[in-house]
Short mmCIF file of C-alpha atoms and ligand atoms in Angstrom, two decimals:
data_model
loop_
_atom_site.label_atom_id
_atom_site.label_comp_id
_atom_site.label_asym_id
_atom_site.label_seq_id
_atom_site.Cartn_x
_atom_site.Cartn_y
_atom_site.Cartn_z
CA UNK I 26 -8.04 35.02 34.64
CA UNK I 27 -6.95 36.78 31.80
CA UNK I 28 -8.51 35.17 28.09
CA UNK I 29 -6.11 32.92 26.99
CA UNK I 30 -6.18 31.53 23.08
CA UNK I 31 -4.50 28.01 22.28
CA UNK I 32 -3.45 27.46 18.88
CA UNK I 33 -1.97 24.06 19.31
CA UNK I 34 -1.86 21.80 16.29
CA UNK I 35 -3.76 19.04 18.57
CA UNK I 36 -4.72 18.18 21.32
CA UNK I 37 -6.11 21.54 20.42
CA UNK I 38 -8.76 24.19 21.52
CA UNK I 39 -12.19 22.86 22.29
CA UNK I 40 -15.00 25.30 22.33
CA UNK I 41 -15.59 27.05 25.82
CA UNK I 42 -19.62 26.43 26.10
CA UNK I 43 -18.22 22.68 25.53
CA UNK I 44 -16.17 22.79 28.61
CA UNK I 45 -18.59 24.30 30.80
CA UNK I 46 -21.21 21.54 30.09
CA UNK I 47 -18.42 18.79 31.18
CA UNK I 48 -18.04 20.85 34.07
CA UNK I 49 -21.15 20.97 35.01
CA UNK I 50 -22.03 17.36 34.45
CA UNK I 51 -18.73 16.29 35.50
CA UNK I 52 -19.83 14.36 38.83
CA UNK I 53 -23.66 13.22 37.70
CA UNK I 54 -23.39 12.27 33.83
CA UNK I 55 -26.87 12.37 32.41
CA UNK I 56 -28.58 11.69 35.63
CA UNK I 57 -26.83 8.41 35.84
CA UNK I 58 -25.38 9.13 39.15
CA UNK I 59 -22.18 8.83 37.66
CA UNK I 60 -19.48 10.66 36.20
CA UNK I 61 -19.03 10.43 32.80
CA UNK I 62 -15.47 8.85 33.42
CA UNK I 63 -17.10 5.72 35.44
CA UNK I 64 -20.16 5.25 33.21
CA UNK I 65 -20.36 1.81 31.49
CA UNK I 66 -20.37 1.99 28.00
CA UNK I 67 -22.72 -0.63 27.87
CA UNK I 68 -25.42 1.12 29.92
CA UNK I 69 -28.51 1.99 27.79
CA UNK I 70 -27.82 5.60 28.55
CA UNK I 71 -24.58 5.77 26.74
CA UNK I 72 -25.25 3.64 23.97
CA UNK I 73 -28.55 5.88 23.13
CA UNK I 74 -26.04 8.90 23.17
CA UNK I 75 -23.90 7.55 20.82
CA UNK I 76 -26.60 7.16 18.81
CA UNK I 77 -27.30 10.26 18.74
CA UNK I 78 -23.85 11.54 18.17
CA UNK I 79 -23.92 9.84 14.48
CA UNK I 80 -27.32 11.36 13.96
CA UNK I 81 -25.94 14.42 14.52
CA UNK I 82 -22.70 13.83 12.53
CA UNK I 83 -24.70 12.60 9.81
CA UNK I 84 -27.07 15.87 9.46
CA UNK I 85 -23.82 17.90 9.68
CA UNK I 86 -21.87 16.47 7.28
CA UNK I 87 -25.15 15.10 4.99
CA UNK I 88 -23.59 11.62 5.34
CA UNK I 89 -25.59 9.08 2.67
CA UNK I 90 -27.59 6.44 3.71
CA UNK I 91 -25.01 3.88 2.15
CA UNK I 92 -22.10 5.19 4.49
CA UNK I 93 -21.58 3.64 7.62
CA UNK I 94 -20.23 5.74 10.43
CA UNK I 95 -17.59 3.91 12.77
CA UNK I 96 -15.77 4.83 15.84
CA UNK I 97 -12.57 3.52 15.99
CA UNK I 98 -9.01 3.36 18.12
CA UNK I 99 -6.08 4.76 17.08
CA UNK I 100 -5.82 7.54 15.82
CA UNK I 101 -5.43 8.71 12.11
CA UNK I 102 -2.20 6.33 12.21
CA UNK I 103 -4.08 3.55 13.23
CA UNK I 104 -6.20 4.17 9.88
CA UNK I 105 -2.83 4.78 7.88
CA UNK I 106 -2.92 0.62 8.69
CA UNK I 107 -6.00 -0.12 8.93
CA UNK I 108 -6.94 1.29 5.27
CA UNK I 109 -4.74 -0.87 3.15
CA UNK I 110 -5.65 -4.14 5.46
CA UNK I 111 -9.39 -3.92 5.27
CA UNK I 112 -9.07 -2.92 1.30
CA UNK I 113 -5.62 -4.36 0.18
CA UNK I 114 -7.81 -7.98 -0.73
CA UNK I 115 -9.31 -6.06 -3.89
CA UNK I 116 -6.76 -2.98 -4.08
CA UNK I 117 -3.61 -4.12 -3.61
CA UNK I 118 -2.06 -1.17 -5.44
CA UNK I 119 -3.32 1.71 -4.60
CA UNK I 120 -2.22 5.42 -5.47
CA UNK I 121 -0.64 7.27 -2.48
CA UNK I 122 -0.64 11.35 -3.08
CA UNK I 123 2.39 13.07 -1.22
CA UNK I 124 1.73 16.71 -0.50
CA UNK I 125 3.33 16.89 2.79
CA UNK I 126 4.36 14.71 5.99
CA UNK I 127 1.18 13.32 6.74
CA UNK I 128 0.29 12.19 3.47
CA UNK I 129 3.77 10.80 3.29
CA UNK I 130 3.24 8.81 6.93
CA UNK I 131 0.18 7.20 5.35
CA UNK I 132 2.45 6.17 2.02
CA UNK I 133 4.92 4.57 4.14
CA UNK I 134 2.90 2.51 6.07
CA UNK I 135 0.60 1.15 3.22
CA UNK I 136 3.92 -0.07 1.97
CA UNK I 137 3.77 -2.73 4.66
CA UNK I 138 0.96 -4.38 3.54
CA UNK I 139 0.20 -3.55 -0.32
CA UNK I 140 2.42 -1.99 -3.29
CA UNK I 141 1.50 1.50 -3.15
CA UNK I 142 2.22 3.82 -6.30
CA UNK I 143 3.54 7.07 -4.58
CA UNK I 144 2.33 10.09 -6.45
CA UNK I 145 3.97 13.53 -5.59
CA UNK I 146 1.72 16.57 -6.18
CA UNK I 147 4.21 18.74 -4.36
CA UNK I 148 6.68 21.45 -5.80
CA UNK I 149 9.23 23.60 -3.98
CA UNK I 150 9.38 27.19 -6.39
CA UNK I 151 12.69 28.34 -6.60
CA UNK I 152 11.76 31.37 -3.84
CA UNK I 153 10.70 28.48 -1.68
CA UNK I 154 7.05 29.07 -2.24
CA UNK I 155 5.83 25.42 -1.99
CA UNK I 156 3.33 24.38 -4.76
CA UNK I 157 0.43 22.14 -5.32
CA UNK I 158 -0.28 20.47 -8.78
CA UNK I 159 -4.10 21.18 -9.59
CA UNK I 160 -6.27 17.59 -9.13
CA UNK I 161 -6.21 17.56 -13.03
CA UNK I 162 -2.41 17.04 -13.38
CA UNK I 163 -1.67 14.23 -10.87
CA UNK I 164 -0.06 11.56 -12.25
CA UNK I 165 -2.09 9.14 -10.59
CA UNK I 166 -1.89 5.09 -12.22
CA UNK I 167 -4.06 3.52 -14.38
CA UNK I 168 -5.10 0.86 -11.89
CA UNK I 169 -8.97 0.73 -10.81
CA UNK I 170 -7.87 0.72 -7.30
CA UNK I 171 -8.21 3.54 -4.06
CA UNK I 172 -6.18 6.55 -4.13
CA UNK I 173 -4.99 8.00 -1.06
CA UNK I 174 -4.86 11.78 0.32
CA UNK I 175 -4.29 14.43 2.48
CA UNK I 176 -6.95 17.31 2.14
CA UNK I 177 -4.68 19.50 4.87
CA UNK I 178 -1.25 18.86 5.65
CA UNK I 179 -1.11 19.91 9.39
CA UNK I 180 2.68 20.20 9.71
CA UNK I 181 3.16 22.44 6.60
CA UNK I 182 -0.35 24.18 6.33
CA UNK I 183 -0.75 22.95 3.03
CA UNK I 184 -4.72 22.43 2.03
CA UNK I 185 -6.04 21.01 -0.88
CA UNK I 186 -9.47 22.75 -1.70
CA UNK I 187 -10.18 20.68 -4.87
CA UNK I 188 -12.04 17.32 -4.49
CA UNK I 189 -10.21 14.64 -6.45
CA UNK I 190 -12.59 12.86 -8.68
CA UNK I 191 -11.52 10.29 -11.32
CA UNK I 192 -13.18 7.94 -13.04
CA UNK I 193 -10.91 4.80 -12.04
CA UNK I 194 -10.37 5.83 -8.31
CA UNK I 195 -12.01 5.39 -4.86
CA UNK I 196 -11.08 8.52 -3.00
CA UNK I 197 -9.79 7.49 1.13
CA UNK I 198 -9.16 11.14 2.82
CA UNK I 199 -6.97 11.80 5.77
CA UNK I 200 -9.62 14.33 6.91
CA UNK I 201 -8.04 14.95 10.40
CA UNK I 202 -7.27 18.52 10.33
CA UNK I 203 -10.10 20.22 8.34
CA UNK I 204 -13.43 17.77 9.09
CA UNK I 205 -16.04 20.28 9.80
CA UNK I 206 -14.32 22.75 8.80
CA UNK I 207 -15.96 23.45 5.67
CA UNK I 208 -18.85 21.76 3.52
CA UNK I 209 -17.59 18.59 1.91
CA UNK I 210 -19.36 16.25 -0.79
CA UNK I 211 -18.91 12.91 1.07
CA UNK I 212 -20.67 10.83 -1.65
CA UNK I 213 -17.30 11.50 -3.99
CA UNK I 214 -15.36 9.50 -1.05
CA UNK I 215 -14.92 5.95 -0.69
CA UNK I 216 -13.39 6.18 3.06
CA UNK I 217 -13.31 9.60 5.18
CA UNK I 218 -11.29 9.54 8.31
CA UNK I 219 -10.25 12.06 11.27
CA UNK I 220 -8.67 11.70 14.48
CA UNK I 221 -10.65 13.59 16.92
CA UNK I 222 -8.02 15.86 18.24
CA UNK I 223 -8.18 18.74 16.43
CA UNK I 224 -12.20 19.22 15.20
CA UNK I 225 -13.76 16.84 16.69
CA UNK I 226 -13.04 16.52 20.62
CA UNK I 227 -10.35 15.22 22.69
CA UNK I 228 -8.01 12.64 21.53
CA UNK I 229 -9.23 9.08 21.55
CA UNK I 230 -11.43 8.31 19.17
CA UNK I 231 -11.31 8.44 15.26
CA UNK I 232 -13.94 8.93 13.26
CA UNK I 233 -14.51 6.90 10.18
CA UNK I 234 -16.78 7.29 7.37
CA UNK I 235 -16.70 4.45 5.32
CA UNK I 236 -19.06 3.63 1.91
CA UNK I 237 -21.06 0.04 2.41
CA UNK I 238 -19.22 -1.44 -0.34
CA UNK I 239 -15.82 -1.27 0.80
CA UNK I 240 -16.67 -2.99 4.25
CA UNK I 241 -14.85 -6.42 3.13
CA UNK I 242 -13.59 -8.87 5.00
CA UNK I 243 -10.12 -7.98 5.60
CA UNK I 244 -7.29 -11.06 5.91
CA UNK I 245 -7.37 -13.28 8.65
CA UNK I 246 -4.04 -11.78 10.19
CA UNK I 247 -5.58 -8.79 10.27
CA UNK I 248 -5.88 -7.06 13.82
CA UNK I 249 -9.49 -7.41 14.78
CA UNK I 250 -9.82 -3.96 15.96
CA UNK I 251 -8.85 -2.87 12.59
CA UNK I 252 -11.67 -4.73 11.07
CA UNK I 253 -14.37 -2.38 9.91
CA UNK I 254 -16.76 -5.32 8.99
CA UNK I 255 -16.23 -5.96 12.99
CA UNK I 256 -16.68 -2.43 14.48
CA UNK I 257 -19.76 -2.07 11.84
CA UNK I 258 -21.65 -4.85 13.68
CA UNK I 259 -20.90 -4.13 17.01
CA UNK I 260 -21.80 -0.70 16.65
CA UNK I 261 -18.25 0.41 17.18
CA UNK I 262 -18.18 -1.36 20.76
CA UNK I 263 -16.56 -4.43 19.88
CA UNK I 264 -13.90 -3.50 22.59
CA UNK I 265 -14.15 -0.93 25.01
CA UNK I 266 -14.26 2.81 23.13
CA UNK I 267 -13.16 6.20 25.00
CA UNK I 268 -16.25 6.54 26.07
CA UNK I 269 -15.41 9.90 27.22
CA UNK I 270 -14.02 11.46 24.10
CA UNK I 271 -16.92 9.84 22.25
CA UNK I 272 -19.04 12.15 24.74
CA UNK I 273 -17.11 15.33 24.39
CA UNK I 274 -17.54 14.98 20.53
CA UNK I 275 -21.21 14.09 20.60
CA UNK I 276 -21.13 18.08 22.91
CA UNK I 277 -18.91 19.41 19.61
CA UNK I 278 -21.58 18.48 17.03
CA UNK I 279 -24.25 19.96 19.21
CA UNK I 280 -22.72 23.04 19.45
CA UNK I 281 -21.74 22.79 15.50
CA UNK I 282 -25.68 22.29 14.57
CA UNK I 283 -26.41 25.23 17.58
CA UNK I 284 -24.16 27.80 15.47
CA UNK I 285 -25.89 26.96 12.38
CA UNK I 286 -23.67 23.80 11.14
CA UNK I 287 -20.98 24.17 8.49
CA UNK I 288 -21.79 27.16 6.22
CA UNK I 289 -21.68 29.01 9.69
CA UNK I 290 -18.50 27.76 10.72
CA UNK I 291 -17.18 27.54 6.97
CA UNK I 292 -17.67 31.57 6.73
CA UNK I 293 -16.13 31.87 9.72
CA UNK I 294 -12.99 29.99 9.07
CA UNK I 295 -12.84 31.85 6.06
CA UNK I 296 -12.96 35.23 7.50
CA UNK I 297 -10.54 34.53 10.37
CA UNK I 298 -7.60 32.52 7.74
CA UNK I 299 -8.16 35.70 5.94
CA UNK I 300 -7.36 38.24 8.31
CA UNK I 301 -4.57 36.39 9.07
CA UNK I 302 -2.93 35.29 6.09
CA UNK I 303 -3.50 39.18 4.83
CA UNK I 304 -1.74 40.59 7.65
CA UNK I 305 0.91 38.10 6.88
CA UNK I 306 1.57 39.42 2.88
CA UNK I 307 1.35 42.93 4.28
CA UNK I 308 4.85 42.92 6.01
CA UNK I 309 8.29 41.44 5.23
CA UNK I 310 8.92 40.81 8.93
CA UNK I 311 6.90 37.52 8.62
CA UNK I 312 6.87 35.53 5.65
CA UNK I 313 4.43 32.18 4.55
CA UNK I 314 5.98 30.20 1.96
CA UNK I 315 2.66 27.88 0.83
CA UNK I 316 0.95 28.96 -2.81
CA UNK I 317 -2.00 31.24 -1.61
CA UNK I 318 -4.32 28.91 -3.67
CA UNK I 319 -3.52 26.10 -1.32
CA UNK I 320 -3.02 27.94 2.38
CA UNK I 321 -4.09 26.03 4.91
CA UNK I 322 -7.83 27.32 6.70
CA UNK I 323 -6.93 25.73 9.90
CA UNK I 324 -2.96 25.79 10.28
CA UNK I 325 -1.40 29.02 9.77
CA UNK I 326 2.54 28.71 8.85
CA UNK I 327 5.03 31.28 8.93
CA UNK I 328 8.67 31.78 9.76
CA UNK I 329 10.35 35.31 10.81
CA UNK I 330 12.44 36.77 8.45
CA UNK I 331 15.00 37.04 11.25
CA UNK I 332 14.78 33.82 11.95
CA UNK I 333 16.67 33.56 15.10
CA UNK I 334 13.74 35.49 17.13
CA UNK I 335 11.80 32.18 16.44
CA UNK I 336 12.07 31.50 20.09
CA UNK I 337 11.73 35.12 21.62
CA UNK I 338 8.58 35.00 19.50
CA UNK I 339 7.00 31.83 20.86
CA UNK I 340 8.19 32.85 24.75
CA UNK I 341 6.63 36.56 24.20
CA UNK I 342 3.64 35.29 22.87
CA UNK I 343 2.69 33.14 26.15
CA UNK I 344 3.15 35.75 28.40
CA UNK I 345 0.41 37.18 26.44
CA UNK I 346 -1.30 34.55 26.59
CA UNK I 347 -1.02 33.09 23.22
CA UNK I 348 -0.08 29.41 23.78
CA UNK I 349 1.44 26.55 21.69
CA UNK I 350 2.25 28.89 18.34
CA UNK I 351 5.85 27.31 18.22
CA UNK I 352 5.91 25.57 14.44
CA UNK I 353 6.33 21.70 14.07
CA UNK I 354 10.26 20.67 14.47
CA UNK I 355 10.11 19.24 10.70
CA UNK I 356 9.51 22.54 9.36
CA UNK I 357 10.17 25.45 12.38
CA UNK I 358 9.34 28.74 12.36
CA UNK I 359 5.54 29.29 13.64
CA UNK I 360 2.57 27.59 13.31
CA UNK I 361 -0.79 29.23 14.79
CA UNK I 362 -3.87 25.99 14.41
CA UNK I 363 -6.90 28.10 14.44
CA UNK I 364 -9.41 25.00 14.68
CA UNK I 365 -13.54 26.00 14.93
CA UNK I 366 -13.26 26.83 18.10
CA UNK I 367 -10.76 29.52 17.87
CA UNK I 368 -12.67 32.91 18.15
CA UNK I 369 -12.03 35.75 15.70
CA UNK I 370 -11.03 37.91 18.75
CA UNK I 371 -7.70 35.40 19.44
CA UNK I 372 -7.00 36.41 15.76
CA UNK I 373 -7.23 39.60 16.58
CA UNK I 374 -5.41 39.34 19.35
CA UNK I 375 -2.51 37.89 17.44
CA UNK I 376 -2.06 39.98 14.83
CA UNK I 377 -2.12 42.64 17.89
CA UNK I 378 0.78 40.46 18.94
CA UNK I 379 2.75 40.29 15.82
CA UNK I 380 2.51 43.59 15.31
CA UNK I 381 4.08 44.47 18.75
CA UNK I 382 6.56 42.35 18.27
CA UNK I 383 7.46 43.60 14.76
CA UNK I 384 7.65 47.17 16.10
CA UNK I 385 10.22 46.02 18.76
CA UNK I 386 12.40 43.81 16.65
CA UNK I 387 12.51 45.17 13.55
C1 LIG Q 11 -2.81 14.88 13.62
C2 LIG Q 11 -2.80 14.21 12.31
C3 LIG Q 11 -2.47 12.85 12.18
C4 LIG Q 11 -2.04 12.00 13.34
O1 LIG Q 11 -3.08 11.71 14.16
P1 LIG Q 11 -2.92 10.67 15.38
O2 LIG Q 11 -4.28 10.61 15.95
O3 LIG Q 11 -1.90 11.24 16.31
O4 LIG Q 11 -2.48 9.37 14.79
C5 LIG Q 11 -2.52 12.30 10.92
N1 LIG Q 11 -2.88 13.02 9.85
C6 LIG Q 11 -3.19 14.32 9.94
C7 LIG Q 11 -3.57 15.09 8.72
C8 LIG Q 11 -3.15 14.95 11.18
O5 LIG Q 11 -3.45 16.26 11.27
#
């Protein structure tokens, strides 16, 4: 089989050492006599593993002592709720930072259950260059409360670089599409969250890290699988968990620490966003419109200058093996995700690739 390179946004590439070892412990998880898809996730087995897998987070990410690790359901949008109803009893107006469409999801569902103060950081240059206002300039409130944001906008391949640090603010990340991507201080956060379907594993379980002081008791109505006070005491089993994503990820950190954890796979990101986004400003054929100060590591964006080979572009690029480049409806043109587990040879190959295709089409 000829190599092929996924660049979907997520459900997205996992690393290929990672699917070998599910493969070959598909049928006898563990030696448990059971797959890994019947296993209880009671059994002492399991639970021991999961230990392990926030051991392993934690040395990865340096996680402090006073930051409890959960496993959740639902996705980042399940955070996008459960945020504001485990903190709205002391923060019940809390600074929401729009810089794209997921930042924007987050602001419009905090409006259900506090008064958020929405915050745009985001400006549109009159050649359609889209720019970011530097942490210093946000026009954040005055309120000692938790502000809200989006370190990479997925959809638009927007990423903010900068941590935000203010005096009066506790800092709750939508991490999803750049955890472990690069080194992060996570003692400036308050809450960091990611959905595991782009850096972490398959989709199913979300990862939140959470600082001990913000574990309050959220209102009664609350739904208790929201409740991180819950989840904290019952180890993040206080219903049943995907026990098999929660396996796949505990494989991903393993072979994160293996490569030589995150100033490995930070250099590497680097090098391969590089390539790419210089290719891209080295022809008029393609064109990215985000502020090179703020263009996204992990989601490359970038529309044709003839627009209507959008399609012929996408189509072409499969047949050569180059899956799920087609951009995000909101915003068309292409998208290429290139996650960790992306090799620098599928950049390579795609620059290979656009530079076919801007020889034929030109
Ligand atoms: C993918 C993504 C989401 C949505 O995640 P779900 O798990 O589908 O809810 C939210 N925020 C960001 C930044 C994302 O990349």
């Amino acid at each position: 089989m000829a190599i092929v390179y996924n660049f979907n946004p997520g459900p997205s590439i996992l690393p290929k050492v990672v699917l070998s070892e599910i493969k070959k412990n598909f049928f006898n998880w563990n030696n448990s006599q059971s797959s890994i898809l019947e296993i209880s996730h009671r059994s002492q087995k399991f639970i021991e593993y999961t230990f392990q897998v926030e051991q392993d987070l934690r040395s990865i990410l340096n996680i402090p002592k006073n930051y409890h690790v959960l496993f959740c359901h639902g996705g980042a949008r399940g955070q996008f709720s459960a945020i504001p109803l485990n903190l709205k009893r002391k923060f019940t107006q809390p600074d929401y930072i729009h810089s794209g469409y997921w930042s924007l999801c987050a602001f419009q569902e905090a409006k259900k259950y506090c008064v958020p103060t929405y915050v745009s950081v985001r400006k549109v240059l009159q050649d359609k260059t889209i720019f970011i206002e530097p942490v210093k300039k946000w026009n954040i409130s005055t309120n000692y409360t938790y502000l809200h944001y989006c370190p990479n906008e997925t959809i638009e391949g927007i990423e903010i670089f900068e941590e935000p640090i203010f005096d009066n603010k506790i800092i709750v990340g939508d991490f999803s599409s750049t955890i472990l991507s690069r080194k992060i201080n996570v003692e400036k956060y308050g809450i960091i969250y990611a959905c595991s379907q782009k850096n972490i594993g398959p989709a199913g379980i979300t990862v939140v890290i959470v600082r001990d002081d913000l574990l309050m008791q959220p209102n009664i109505q609350s739904p208790s699988i929201l409740n991180y006070q819950l989840l904290m005491k019952s180890n993040s089993m206080f219903n049943t968990p995907s026990v098999f994503s929660w396996y796949v990820a505990g494989l991903v950190f393993k072979w994160i620490k293996n490569l030589g954890g995150l100033s490995v796979i930070e250099k590497n990101n680097k090098k391969k966003a590089k390539l790419l986004y210089q290719y891209l400003s080295s022809t008029d054929f393609y064109k990215n419109y985000v502020i090179s100060s703020h263009q996204s590591r992990m989601n490359v964006t970038f529309h044709l200058t003839k627009n209507e080979l959008t399609n012929l572009f996408v189509d072409t690029a499969e047949k050569y093996k180059l899956l799920g480049l087609k951009g995000h409806s909101l915003v068309g043109g292409i998208r290429a995700s290139i996650y960790n587990a992306m090799p620098i040879k599928g950049i390579y190959c795609l620059i290979n690739f656009m530079k076919y295709f801007e020889e034929k089409f030109r």
